[in-house]
mmCIF file of C-alpha atoms in Angstrom:
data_model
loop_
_atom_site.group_PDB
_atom_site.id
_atom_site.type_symbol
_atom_site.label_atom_id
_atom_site.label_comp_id
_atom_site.label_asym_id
_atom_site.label_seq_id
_atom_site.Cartn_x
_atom_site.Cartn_y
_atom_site.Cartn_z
ATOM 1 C CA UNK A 7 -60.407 -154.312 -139.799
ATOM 2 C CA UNK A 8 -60.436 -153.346 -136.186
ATOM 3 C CA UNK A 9 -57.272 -155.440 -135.607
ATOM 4 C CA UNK A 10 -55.689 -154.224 -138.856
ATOM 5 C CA UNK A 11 -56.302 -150.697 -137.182
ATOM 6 C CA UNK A 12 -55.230 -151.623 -133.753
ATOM 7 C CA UNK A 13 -51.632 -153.772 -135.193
ATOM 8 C CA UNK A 14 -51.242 -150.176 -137.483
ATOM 9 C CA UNK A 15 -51.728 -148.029 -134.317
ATOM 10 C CA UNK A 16 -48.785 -150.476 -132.497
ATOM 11 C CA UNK A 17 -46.053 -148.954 -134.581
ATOM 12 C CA UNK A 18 -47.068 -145.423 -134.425
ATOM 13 C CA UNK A 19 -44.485 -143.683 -132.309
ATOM 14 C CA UNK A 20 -46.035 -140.245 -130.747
ATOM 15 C CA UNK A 21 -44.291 -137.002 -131.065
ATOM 16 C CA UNK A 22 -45.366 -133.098 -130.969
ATOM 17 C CA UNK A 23 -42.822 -132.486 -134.592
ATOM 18 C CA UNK A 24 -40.885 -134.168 -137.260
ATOM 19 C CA UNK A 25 -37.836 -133.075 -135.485
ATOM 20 C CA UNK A 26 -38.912 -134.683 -131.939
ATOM 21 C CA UNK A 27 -39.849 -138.020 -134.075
ATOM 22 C CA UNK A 28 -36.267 -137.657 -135.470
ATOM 23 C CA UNK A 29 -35.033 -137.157 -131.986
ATOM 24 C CA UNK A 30 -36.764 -140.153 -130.825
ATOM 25 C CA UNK A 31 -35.291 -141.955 -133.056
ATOM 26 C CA UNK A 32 -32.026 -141.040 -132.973
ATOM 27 C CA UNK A 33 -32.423 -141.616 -128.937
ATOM 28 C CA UNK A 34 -33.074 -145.275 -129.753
ATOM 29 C CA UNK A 35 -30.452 -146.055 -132.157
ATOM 30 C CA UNK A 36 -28.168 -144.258 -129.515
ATOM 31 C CA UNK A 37 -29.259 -146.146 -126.601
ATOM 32 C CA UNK A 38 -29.153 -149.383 -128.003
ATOM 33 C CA UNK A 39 -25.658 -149.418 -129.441
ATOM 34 C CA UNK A 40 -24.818 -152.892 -130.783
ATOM 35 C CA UNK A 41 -27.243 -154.643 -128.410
ATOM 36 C CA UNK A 42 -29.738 -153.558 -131.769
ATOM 37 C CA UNK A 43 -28.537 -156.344 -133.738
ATOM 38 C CA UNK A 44 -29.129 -158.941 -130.490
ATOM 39 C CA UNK A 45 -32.792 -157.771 -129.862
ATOM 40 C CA UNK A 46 -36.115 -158.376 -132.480
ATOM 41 C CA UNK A 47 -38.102 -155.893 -133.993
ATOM 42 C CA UNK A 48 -40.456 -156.140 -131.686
ATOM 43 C CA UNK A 49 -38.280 -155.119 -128.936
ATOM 44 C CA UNK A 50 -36.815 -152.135 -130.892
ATOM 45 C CA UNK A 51 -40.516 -151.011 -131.287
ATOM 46 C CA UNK A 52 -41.077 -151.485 -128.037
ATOM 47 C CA UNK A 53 -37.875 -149.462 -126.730
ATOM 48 C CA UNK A 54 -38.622 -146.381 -128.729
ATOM 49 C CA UNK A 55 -42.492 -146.101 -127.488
ATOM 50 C CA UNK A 56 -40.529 -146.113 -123.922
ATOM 51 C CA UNK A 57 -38.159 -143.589 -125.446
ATOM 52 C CA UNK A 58 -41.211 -141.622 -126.997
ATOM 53 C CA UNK A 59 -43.123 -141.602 -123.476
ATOM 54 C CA UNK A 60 -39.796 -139.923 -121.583
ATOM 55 C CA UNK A 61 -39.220 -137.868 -124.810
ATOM 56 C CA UNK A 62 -43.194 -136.537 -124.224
ATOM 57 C CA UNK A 63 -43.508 -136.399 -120.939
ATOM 58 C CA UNK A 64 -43.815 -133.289 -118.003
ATOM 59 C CA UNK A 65 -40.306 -134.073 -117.292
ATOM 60 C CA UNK A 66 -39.128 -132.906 -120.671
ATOM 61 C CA UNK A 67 -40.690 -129.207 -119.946
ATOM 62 C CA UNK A 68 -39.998 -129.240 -116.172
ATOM 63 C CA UNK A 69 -35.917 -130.563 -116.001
ATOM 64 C CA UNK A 70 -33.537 -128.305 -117.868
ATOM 65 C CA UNK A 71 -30.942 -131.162 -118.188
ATOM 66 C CA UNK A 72 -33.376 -133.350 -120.252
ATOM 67 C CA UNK A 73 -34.883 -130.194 -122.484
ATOM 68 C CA UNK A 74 -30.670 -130.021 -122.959
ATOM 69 C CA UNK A 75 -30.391 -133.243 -123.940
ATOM 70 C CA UNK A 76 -32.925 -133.246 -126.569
ATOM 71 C CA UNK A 77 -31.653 -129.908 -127.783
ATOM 72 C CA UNK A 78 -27.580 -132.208 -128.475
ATOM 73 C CA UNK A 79 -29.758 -134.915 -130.158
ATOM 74 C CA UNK A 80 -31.874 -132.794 -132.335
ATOM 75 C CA UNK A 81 -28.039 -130.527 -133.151
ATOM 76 C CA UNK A 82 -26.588 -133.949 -133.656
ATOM 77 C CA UNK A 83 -28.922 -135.055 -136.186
ATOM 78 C CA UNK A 84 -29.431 -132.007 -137.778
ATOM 79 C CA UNK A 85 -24.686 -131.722 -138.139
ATOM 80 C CA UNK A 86 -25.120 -135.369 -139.836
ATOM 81 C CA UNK A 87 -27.809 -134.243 -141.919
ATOM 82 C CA UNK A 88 -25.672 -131.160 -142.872
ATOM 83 C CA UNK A 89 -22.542 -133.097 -143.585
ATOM 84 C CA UNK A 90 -24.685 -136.101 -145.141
ATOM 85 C CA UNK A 91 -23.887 -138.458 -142.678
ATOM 86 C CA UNK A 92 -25.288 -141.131 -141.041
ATOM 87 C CA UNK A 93 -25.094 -142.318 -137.683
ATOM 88 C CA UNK A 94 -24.212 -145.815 -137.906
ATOM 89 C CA UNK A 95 -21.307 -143.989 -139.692
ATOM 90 C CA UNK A 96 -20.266 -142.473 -136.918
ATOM 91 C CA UNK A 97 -20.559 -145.236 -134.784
ATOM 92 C CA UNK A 98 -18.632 -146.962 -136.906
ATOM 93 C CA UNK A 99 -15.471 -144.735 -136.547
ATOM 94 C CA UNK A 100 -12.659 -146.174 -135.090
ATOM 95 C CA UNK A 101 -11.451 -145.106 -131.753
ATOM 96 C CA UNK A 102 -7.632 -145.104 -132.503
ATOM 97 C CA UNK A 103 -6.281 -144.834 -136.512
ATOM 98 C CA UNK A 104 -6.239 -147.691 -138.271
ATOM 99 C CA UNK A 105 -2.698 -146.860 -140.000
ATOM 100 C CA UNK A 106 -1.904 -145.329 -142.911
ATOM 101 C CA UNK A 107 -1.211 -148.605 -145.099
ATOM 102 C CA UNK A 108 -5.358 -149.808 -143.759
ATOM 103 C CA UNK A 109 -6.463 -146.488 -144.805
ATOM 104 C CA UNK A 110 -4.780 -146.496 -148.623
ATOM 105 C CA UNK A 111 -6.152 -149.817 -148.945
ATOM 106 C CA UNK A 112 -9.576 -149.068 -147.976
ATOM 107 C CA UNK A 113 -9.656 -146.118 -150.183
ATOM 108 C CA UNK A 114 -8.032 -148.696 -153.575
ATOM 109 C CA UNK A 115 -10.533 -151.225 -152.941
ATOM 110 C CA UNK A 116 -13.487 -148.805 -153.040
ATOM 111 C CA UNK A 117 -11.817 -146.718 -155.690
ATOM 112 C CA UNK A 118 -11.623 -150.125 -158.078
ATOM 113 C CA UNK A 119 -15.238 -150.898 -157.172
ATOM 114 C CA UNK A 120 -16.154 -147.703 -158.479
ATOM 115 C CA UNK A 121 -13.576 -147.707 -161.657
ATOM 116 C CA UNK A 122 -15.048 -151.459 -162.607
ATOM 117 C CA UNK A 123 -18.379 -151.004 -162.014
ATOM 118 C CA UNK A 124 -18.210 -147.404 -164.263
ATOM 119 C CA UNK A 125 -18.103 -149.457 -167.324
ATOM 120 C CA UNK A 126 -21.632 -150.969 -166.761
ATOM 121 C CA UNK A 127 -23.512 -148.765 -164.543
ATOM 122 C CA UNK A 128 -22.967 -145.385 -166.340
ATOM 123 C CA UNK A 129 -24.570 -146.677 -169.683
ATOM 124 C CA UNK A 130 -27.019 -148.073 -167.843
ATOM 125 C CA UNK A 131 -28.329 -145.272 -165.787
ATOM 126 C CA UNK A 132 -27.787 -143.273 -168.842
ATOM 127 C CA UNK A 133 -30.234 -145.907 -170.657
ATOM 128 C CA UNK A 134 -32.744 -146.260 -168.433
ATOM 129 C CA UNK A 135 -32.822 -142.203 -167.028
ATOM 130 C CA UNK A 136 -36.167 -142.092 -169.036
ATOM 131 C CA UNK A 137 -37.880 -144.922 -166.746
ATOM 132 C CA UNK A 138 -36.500 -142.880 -163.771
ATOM 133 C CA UNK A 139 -37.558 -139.517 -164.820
ATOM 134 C CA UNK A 140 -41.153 -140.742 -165.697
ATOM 135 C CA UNK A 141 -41.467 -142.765 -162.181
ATOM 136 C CA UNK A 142 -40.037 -139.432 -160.447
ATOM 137 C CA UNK A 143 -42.506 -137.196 -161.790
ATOM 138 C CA UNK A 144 -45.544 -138.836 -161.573
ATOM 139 C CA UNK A 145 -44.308 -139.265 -157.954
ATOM 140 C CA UNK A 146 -43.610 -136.377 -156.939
ATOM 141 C CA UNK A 147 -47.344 -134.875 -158.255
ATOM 142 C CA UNK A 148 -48.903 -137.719 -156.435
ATOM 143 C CA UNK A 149 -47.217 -136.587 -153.181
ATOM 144 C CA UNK A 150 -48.332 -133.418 -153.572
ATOM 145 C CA UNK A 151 -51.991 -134.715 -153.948
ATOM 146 C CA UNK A 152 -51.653 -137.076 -150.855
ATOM 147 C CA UNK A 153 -49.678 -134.194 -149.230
ATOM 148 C CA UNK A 154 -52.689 -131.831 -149.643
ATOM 149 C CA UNK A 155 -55.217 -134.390 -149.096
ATOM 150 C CA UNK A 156 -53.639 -135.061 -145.272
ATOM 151 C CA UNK A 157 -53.268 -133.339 -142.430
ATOM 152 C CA UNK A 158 -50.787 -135.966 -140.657
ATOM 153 C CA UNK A 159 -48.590 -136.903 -143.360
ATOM 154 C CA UNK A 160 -45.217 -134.725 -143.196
ATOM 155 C CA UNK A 161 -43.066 -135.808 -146.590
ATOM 156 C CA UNK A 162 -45.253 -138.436 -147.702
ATOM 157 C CA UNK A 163 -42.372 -140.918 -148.379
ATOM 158 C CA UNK A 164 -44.514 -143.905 -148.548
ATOM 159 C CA UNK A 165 -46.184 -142.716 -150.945
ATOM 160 C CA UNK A 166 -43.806 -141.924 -153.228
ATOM 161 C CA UNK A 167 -42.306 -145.445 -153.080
ATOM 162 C CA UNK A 168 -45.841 -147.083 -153.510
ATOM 163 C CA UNK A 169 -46.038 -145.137 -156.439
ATOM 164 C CA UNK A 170 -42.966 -145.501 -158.064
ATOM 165 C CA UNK A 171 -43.246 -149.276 -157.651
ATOM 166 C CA UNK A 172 -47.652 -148.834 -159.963
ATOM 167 C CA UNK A 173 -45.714 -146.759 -162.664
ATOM 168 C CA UNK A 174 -43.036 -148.970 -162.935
ATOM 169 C CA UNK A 175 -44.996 -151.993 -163.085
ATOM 170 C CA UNK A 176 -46.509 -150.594 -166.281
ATOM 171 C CA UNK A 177 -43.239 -148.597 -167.886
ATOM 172 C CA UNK A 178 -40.489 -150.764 -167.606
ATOM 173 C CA UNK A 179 -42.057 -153.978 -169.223
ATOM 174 C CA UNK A 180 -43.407 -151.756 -172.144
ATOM 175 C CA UNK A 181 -39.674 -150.279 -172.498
ATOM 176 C CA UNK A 182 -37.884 -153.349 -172.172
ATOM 177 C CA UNK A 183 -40.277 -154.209 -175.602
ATOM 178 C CA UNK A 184 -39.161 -151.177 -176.896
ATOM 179 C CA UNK A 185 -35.336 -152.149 -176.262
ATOM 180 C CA UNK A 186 -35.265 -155.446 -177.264
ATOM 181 C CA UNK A 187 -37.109 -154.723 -180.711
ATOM 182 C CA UNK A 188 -34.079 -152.283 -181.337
ATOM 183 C CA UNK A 189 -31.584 -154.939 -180.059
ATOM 184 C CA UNK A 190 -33.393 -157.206 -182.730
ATOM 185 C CA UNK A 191 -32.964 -154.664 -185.591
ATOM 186 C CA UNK A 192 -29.799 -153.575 -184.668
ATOM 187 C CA UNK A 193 -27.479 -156.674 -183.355
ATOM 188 C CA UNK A 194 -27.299 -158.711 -186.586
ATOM 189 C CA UNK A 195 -27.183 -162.012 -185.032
ATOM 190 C CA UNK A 196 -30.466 -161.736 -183.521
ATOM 191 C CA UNK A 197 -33.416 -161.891 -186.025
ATOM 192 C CA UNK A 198 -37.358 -161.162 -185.291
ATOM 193 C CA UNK A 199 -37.909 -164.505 -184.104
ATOM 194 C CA UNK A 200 -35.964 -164.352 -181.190
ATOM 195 C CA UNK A 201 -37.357 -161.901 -180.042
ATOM 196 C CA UNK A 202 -39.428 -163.293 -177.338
ATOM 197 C CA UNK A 203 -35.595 -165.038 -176.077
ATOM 198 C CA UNK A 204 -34.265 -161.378 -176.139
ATOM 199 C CA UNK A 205 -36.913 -159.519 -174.362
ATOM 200 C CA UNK A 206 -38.004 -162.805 -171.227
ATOM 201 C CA UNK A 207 -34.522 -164.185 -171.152
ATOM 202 C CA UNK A 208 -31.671 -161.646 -172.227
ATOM 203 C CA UNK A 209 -32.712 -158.163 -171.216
ATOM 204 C CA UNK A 210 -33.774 -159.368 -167.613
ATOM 205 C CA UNK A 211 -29.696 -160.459 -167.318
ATOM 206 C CA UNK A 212 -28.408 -157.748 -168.740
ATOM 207 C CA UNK A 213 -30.839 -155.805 -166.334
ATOM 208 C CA UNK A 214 -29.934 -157.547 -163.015
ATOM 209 C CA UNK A 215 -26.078 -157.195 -163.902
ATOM 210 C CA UNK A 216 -26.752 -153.516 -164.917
ATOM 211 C CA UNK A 217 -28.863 -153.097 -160.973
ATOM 212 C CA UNK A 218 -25.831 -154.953 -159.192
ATOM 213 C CA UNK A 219 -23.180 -152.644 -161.316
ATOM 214 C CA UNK A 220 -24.961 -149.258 -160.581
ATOM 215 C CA UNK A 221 -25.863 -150.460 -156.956
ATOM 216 C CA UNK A 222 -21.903 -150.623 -156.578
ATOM 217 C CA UNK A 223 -20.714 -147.539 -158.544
ATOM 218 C CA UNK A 224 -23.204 -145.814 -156.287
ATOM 219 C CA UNK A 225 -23.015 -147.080 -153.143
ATOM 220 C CA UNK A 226 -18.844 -147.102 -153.370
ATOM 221 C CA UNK A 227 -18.778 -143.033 -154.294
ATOM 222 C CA UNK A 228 -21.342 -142.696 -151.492
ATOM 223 C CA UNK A 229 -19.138 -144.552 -148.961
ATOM 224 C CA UNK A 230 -15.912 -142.314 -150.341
ATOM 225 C CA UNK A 231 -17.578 -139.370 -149.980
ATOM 226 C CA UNK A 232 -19.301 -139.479 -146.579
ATOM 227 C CA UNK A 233 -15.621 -141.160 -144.861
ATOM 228 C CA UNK A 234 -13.880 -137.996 -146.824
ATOM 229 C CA UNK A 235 -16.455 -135.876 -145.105
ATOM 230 C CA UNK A 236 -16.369 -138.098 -141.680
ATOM 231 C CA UNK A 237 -12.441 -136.924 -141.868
ATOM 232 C CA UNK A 238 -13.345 -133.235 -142.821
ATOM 233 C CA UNK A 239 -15.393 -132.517 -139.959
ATOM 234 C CA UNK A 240 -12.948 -134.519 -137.270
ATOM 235 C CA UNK A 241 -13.511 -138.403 -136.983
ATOM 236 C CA UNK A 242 -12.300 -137.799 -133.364
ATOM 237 C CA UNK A 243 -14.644 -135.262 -132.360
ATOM 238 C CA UNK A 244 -17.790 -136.758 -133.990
ATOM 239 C CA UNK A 245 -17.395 -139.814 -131.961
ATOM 240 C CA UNK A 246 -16.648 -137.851 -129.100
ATOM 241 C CA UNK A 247 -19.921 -136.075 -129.496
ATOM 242 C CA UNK A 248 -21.555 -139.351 -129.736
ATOM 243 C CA UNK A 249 -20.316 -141.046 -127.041
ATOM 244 C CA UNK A 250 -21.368 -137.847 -124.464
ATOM 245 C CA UNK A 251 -24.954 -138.286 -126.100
ATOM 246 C CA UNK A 252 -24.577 -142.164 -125.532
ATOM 247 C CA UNK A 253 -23.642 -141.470 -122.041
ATOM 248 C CA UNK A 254 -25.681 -138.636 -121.112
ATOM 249 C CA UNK A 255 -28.919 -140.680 -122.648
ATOM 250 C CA UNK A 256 -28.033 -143.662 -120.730
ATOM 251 C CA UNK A 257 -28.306 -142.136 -117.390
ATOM 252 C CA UNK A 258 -31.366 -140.147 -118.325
ATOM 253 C CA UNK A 259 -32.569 -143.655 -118.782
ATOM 254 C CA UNK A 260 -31.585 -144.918 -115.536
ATOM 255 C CA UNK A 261 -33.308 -141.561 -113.680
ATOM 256 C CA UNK A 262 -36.540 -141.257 -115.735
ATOM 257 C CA UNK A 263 -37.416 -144.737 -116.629
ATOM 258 C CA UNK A 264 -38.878 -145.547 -113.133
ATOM 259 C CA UNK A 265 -40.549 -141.988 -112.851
ATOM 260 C CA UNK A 266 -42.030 -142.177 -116.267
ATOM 261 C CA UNK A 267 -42.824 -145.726 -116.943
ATOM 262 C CA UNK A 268 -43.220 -147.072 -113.414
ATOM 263 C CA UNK A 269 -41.455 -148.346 -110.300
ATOM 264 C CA UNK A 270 -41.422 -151.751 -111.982
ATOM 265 C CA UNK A 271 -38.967 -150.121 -114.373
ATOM 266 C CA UNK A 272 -36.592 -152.524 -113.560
ATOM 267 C CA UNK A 273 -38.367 -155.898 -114.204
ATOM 268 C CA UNK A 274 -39.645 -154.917 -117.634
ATOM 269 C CA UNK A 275 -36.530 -153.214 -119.155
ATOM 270 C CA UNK A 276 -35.380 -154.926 -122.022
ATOM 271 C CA UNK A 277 -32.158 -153.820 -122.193
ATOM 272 C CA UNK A 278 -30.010 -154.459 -119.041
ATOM 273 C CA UNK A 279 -27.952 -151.932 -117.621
ATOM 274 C CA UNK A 280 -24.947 -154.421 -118.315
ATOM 275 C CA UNK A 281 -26.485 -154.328 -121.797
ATOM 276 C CA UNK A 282 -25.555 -151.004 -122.644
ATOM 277 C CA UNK A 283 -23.031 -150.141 -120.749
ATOM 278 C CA UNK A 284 -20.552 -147.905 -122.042
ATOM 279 C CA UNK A 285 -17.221 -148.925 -120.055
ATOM 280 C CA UNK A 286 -17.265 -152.606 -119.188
ATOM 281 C CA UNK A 287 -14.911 -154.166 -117.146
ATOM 282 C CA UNK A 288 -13.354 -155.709 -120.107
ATOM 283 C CA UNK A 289 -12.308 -152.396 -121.959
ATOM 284 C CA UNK A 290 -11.364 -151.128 -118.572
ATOM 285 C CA UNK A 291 -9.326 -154.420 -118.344
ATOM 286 C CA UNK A 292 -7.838 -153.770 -121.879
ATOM 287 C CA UNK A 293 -6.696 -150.381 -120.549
ATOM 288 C CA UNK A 294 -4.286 -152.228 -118.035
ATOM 289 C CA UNK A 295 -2.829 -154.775 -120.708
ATOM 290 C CA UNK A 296 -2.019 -152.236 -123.405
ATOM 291 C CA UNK A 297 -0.161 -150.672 -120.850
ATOM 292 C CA UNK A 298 1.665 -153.545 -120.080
ATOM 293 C CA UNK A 299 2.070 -154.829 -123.594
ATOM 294 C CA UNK A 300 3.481 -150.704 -124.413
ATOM 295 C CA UNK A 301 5.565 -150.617 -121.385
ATOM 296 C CA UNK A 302 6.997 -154.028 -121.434
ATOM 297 C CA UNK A 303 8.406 -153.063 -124.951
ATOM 298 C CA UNK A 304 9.761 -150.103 -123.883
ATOM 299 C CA UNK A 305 10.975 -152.108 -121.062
ATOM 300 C CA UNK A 306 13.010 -154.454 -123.497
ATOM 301 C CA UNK A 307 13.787 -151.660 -126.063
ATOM 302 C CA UNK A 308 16.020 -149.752 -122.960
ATOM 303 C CA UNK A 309 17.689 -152.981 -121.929
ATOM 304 C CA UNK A 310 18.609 -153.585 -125.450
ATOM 305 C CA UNK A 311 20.591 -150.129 -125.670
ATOM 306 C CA UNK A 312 21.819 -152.009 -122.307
ATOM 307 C CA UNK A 313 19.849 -149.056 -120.421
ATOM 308 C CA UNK A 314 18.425 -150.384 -117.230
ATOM 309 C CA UNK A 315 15.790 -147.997 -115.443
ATOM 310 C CA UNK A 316 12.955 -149.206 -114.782
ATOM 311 C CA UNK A 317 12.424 -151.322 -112.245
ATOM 312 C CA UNK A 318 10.658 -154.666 -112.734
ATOM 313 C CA UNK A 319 7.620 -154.291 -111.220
ATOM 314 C CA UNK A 320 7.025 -150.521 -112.569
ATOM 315 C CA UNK A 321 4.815 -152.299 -115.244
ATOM 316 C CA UNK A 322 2.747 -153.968 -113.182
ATOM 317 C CA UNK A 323 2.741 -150.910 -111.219
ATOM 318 C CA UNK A 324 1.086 -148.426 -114.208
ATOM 319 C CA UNK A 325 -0.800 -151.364 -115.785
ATOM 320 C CA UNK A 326 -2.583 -150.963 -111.765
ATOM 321 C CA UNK A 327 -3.166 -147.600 -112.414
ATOM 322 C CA UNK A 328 -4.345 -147.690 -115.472
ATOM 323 C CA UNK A 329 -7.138 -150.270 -114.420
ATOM 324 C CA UNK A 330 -8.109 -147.919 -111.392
ATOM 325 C CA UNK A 331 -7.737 -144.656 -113.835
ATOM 326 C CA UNK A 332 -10.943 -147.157 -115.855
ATOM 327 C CA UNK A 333 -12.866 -147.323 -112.810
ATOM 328 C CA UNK A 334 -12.874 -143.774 -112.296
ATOM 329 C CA UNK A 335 -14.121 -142.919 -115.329
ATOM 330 C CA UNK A 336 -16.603 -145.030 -115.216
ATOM 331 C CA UNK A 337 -17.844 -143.902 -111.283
ATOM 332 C CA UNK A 338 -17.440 -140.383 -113.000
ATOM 333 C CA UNK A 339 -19.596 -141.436 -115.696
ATOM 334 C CA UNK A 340 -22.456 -142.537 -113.809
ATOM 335 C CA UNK A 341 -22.838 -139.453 -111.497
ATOM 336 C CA UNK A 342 -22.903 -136.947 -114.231
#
């Protein structure tokens, strides 16, 4: 029991309020960028007590910069929250527009999804609202029990999952009895004795076709409506907000890790500064060949209208200045 306790204790993640734990959180997921689908659960657990222990400590009352930067996270999360959004949403925003033509098509193949899926998934939540309804309230009253009954437990989400999962356990085999018998009386193919092939063999496929169907029609108007929202607030200047808290978070890392955690800071990192950086030296490199690759087509559009002014090397001229223009944005970067 003691190393049940001690394991449990491992994945608690300290905070003074539900909005610092959010925070925290939020930190992490911003701070590991992509590298989070490179590194093990483990790691991730281990990153965000690090996070938790800068989040927590002296520094956070004593520098105004990182009391600042906690203040943008928690107004970050709390602007998704508002415009129910997620964050790997916004991460997932392109930088540049994807075209007009990309865009229609996204919006016709999740459209369809929706339209196809209607025709299963809207009789089915219709038929099976009673199961929901029943799971929901006897939920929600046990959350207010455990809710009342705790002095650490903020919205009690685990237990109303645990306790969904009891009442349905008992409910939905006791209704899918209660379906197939009408099924029986009312199909006129079936008769009583198949019964027991209706309710162990049919309903369970019409109920996993009817889970996949509404898990589309769902998830598809979801997806619409948070990239209509994405596009109502400004694609361009969520991601801009982002990538200031990516950047800003990244050097608080790089300035508080050793003072917080330790001069061997370095050594035990798991996440490299070369990990996360923001600018590598291969988008600054791409900066220089989409230059050229513009240029040199304007280059060959002129001398088609048998226009000849610019010089040969002028590409390889801005393409040079557009690689140095990278570097400084990354030097300015770094000592903000």
């Amino acid at each position: 029991m003691h190393d049940i306790e001690t394991a449990m204790l491992g994945c608690i993640i300290p905070a003074d309020s539900y909005d610092t734990l959010q925070a925290i959180q939020t930190a992490t997921k911003l701070y590991m960028g992509p590298m989070s689908a490179k590194i093990t659960t483990g790691e991730k657990m281990e990153i965000s007590k690090r996070m938790s222990r800068i989040m927590n400590s002296t520094y956070m009352e004593e520098d105004e910069k990182l009391r600042q930067l906690k203040d943008q996270i928690e107004d970050y999360n709390q602007e998704l929250r508002t415009n129910h959004i997620r964050d790997r949403d916004v991460q997932n925003i392109q930088p540049q527009s994807i075209g007009l033509f990309q865009e229609a098509m996204w919006y016709i193949k999740h459209v369809a999804i929706v339209l196809l899926s209607m025709f299963i998934a809207v009789p089915s939540l219709m038929l099976f609202a009673p199961v929901a309804m029943i799971c929901q309230n006897l939920s929600l009253k046990e959350k207010s029990r455990a809710l009342a009954a705790s002095s650490v437990k903020y919205k009690a989400f685990d237990v109303v999952a645990s306790y969904k999962i009891m009442v349905a356990i008992v409910i939905v085999p006791i209704y899918n009895l209660l379906l197939s018998i009408i099924l029986v009386k009312m199909v006129p193919f079936f008769s009583f004795i198949s019964l027991p092939f209706v309710y162990f063999v049919f309903t369970p496929i019409v109920q996993y076709l009817a889970v996949i169907a509404s898990d589309a029609f769902v998830g598809n108007i979801k997806r619409i409506a948070r990239r209509v929202r994405i596009y109502k607030k400004g694609r361009r200047t969520l991601r801009e907000q982002r990538n200031r808290l990516v950047r800003k978070l990244r050097i608080a890392v790089n300035e508080y890790g050793p003072k917080v955690l330790g001069p061997d800071f370095e050594e035990k990192r798991i996440l490299k500064n070369e990990d996360v950086e923001n600018i590598d030296a291969t988008q600054v490199s791409s900066l220089a060949s989409t230059a050229r690759s513009y240029l040199g087509s304007v280059k060959q559009d002129l001398h088609d209208f048998d226009v000849d002014v610019i010089p040969e090397d002028l590409v390889e001229i801005i393409s040079s200045v557009f690689s140095t223009a990278g570097h400084a944005v990354r030097r300015e970067v770094s000592m903000e």
